[in-house]
């Protein structure tokens, strides 16, 4: 099987309507006392995604079913940078080695490079992959969204274009929406998401289940897992446990084709990673995290 890689304020003011009365009545009646204005709500702080480089070592969490594996190992390395003004770039490489007594050894190597405009309206993607050293066709394209219009133009493996109804979110905007929902105390977020994976033609229905916020020691306390999160700058940053399921588009009851569980930090960094492919699941242990120094002020496009 081909593994999918594990892988953003409007202030509205209003005035009360003015009632028109006859001039005589206006002279006879005392002027009404001015209405007390409701205190203005403070503007929500914008979500600022941290520029960072992270490495996750992979291991088998569980296995069963028709495509069970005996062991799994590998690594995910990602480099994320940008802001809401310049846009966001991400380079990801995921190498996974699966061992099975029935099918033998299978090594999957995926390299993905993306750019997403800061307003979430344009997304460029390029994916190269190989299985057991044999390369698959490169996927290269560009996607745009405007209101309910969503379009994809593919350059490789062959020139093509398609579109469908929206709205559709790209990955960085989806991440910012997840953090906004978590901050607001919402427990679920459903959205259509396009990340350019697989053949570059799939839009996924997603459902995120968001748990209660926490800070301090992570779920991996008492072990060596996610050590940079337990001992580094993020040890006191608020986070939420999230389970994000991807579905083939459609209606009715469906089984997710892929589920990603993780601790979502307020700056977009992820820990406690678990990739569930159905017949087996893989843990991701964050072994290295390099955070760039944040900007003095959030970028406002």
mmCIF file of C-alpha atoms in Angstrom, residues 135-271:
data_model
loop_
_atom_site.group_PDB
_atom_site.id
_atom_site.type_symbol
_atom_site.label_atom_id
_atom_site.label_comp_id
_atom_site.label_asym_id
_atom_site.label_seq_id
_atom_site.Cartn_x
_atom_site.Cartn_y
_atom_site.Cartn_z
ATOM 1 C CA UNK A 135 10.179 5.535 -8.572
ATOM 2 C CA UNK A 136 6.527 6.334 -9.139
ATOM 3 C CA UNK A 137 5.399 9.138 -11.460
ATOM 4 C CA UNK A 138 6.008 12.593 -9.990
ATOM 5 C CA UNK A 139 2.921 14.580 -9.048
ATOM 6 C CA UNK A 140 3.242 18.343 -9.680
ATOM 7 C CA UNK A 141 0.439 20.875 -9.677
ATOM 8 C CA UNK A 142 -1.250 24.015 -8.460
ATOM 9 C CA UNK A 143 -4.613 24.434 -6.695
ATOM 10 C CA UNK A 144 -6.694 27.552 -6.094
ATOM 11 C CA UNK A 145 -9.807 28.264 -4.095
ATOM 12 C CA UNK A 146 -12.085 31.281 -4.157
ATOM 13 C CA UNK A 147 -15.369 31.101 -2.296
ATOM 14 C CA UNK A 148 -17.069 27.928 -3.464
ATOM 15 C CA UNK A 149 -14.805 27.505 -6.502
ATOM 16 C CA UNK A 150 -11.962 25.002 -6.185
ATOM 17 C CA UNK A 151 -9.659 24.156 -9.093
ATOM 18 C CA UNK A 152 -6.563 22.010 -9.574
ATOM 19 C CA UNK A 153 -4.174 22.222 -12.516
ATOM 20 C CA UNK A 154 -1.738 19.317 -12.851
ATOM 21 C CA UNK A 155 1.553 19.492 -14.740
ATOM 22 C CA UNK A 156 2.681 15.952 -13.964
ATOM 23 C CA UNK A 157 2.255 13.039 -14.414
ATOM 24 C CA UNK A 158 0.226 14.524 -17.258
ATOM 25 C CA UNK A 159 -1.397 17.876 -17.860
ATOM 26 C CA UNK A 160 -4.929 17.925 -16.579
ATOM 27 C CA UNK A 161 -7.322 20.084 -14.597
ATOM 28 C CA UNK A 162 -10.461 19.569 -12.576
ATOM 29 C CA UNK A 163 -12.639 21.385 -10.077
ATOM 30 C CA UNK A 164 -15.432 20.828 -7.606
ATOM 31 C CA UNK A 165 -17.573 22.614 -5.066
ATOM 32 C CA UNK A 166 -15.969 24.114 -1.982
ATOM 33 C CA UNK A 167 -15.037 25.451 0.343
ATOM 34 C CA UNK A 168 -11.812 23.459 0.463
ATOM 35 C CA UNK A 169 -8.971 24.143 2.911
ATOM 36 C CA UNK A 170 -5.261 23.735 2.271
ATOM 37 C CA UNK A 171 -3.035 22.298 5.054
ATOM 38 C CA UNK A 172 -1.712 25.458 6.749
ATOM 39 C CA UNK A 173 -5.119 27.141 6.792
ATOM 40 C CA UNK A 174 -6.649 23.912 8.079
ATOM 41 C CA UNK A 175 -4.058 23.861 10.884
ATOM 42 C CA UNK A 176 -4.897 27.449 11.833
ATOM 43 C CA UNK A 177 -8.615 26.650 11.824
ATOM 44 C CA UNK A 178 -7.954 23.675 14.110
ATOM 45 C CA UNK A 179 -6.094 25.871 16.593
ATOM 46 C CA UNK A 180 -8.815 28.534 16.451
ATOM 47 C CA UNK A 181 -11.461 25.889 17.124
ATOM 48 C CA UNK A 182 -9.425 24.433 19.994
ATOM 49 C CA UNK A 183 -8.914 27.869 21.559
ATOM 50 C CA UNK A 184 -12.656 28.511 21.340
ATOM 51 C CA UNK A 185 -13.420 25.283 23.211
ATOM 52 C CA UNK A 186 -14.955 23.526 20.206
ATOM 53 C CA UNK A 187 -14.728 19.749 20.278
ATOM 54 C CA UNK A 188 -15.052 18.960 16.557
ATOM 55 C CA UNK A 189 -14.150 20.496 13.226
ATOM 56 C CA UNK A 190 -15.201 19.075 9.865
ATOM 57 C CA UNK A 191 -13.721 20.348 6.623
ATOM 58 C CA UNK A 192 -12.839 19.398 3.084
ATOM 59 C CA UNK A 193 -9.038 19.330 2.779
ATOM 60 C CA UNK A 194 -6.700 19.137 -0.208
ATOM 61 C CA UNK A 195 -2.995 18.471 0.390
ATOM 62 C CA UNK A 196 -1.845 17.277 -3.048
ATOM 63 C CA UNK A 197 -1.086 13.757 -1.790
ATOM 64 C CA UNK A 198 -1.529 10.479 -3.668
ATOM 65 C CA UNK A 199 -2.211 11.342 -7.321
ATOM 66 C CA UNK A 200 -2.989 15.020 -6.685
ATOM 67 C CA UNK A 201 -6.662 14.535 -7.515
ATOM 68 C CA UNK A 202 -8.158 13.711 -4.126
ATOM 69 C CA UNK A 203 -10.129 16.038 -1.867
ATOM 70 C CA UNK A 204 -10.738 14.473 1.536
ATOM 71 C CA UNK A 205 -13.598 14.900 3.950
ATOM 72 C CA UNK A 206 -11.998 15.291 7.372
ATOM 73 C CA UNK A 207 -13.288 15.220 10.916
ATOM 74 C CA UNK A 208 -11.172 16.423 13.825
ATOM 75 C CA UNK A 209 -12.076 15.527 17.399
ATOM 76 C CA UNK A 210 -10.441 17.948 19.837
ATOM 77 C CA UNK A 211 -9.831 17.065 23.484
ATOM 78 C CA UNK A 212 -9.328 19.193 26.563
ATOM 79 C CA UNK A 213 -6.360 21.584 26.688
ATOM 80 C CA UNK A 214 -3.319 20.837 28.753
ATOM 81 C CA UNK A 215 0.172 22.074 29.543
ATOM 82 C CA UNK A 216 3.136 20.622 31.351
ATOM 83 C CA UNK A 217 4.286 16.994 31.013
ATOM 84 C CA UNK A 218 3.127 15.269 27.852
ATOM 85 C CA UNK A 219 1.408 11.919 27.522
ATOM 86 C CA UNK A 220 4.849 10.438 27.007
ATOM 87 C CA UNK A 221 6.118 11.476 30.453
ATOM 88 C CA UNK A 222 8.192 8.805 32.135
ATOM 89 C CA UNK A 223 9.593 7.611 28.814
ATOM 90 C CA UNK A 224 12.097 8.914 26.300
ATOM 91 C CA UNK A 225 9.380 9.682 23.774
ATOM 92 C CA UNK A 226 9.035 13.283 22.520
ATOM 93 C CA UNK A 227 11.924 14.401 24.693
ATOM 94 C CA UNK A 228 12.308 17.820 22.975
ATOM 95 C CA UNK A 229 8.706 18.643 23.935
ATOM 96 C CA UNK A 230 9.091 17.618 27.572
ATOM 97 C CA UNK A 231 12.324 19.477 28.188
ATOM 98 C CA UNK A 232 12.307 22.321 25.666
ATOM 99 C CA UNK A 233 10.571 25.648 25.095
ATOM 100 C CA UNK A 234 7.189 23.998 24.451
ATOM 101 C CA UNK A 235 6.921 22.336 27.862
ATOM 102 C CA UNK A 236 4.663 25.181 29.084
ATOM 103 C CA UNK A 237 2.792 25.856 25.818
ATOM 104 C CA UNK A 238 -0.905 24.950 25.682
ATOM 105 C CA UNK A 239 -1.782 21.891 23.608
ATOM 106 C CA UNK A 240 -4.821 19.791 22.721
ATOM 107 C CA UNK A 241 -5.116 16.080 21.870
ATOM 108 C CA UNK A 242 -6.537 15.804 18.350
ATOM 109 C CA UNK A 243 -7.740 12.832 16.321
ATOM 110 C CA UNK A 244 -8.009 13.756 12.646
ATOM 111 C CA UNK A 245 -9.745 11.271 10.335
ATOM 112 C CA UNK A 246 -9.604 11.373 6.537
ATOM 113 C CA UNK A 247 -12.514 10.006 4.501
ATOM 114 C CA UNK A 248 -13.222 9.438 0.843
ATOM 115 C CA UNK A 249 -15.860 11.966 -0.138
ATOM 116 C CA UNK A 250 -19.427 10.715 0.021
ATOM 117 C CA UNK A 251 -22.425 10.331 2.250
ATOM 118 C CA UNK A 252 -23.555 7.868 4.866
ATOM 119 C CA UNK A 253 -21.517 5.913 7.365
ATOM 120 C CA UNK A 254 -17.899 5.532 6.326
ATOM 121 C CA UNK A 255 -14.685 4.105 7.696
ATOM 122 C CA UNK A 256 -11.737 6.512 7.637
ATOM 123 C CA UNK A 257 -9.021 5.572 5.177
ATOM 124 C CA UNK A 258 -6.402 7.124 7.435
ATOM 125 C CA UNK A 259 -6.385 8.555 10.962
ATOM 126 C CA UNK A 260 -3.782 10.841 12.467
ATOM 127 C CA UNK A 261 -3.665 11.340 16.253
ATOM 128 C CA UNK A 262 -1.396 13.951 17.799
ATOM 129 C CA UNK A 263 -0.958 16.623 20.427
ATOM 130 C CA UNK A 264 -1.539 19.970 18.715
ATOM 131 C CA UNK A 265 0.442 22.811 20.242
ATOM 132 C CA UNK A 266 -0.767 26.411 20.086
ATOM 133 C CA UNK A 267 1.970 27.258 17.578
ATOM 134 C CA UNK A 268 1.261 24.357 15.211
ATOM 135 C CA UNK A 269 3.982 21.946 16.366
ATOM 136 C CA UNK A 270 2.800 18.346 16.803
ATOM 137 C CA UNK A 271 3.780 15.661 19.315
#
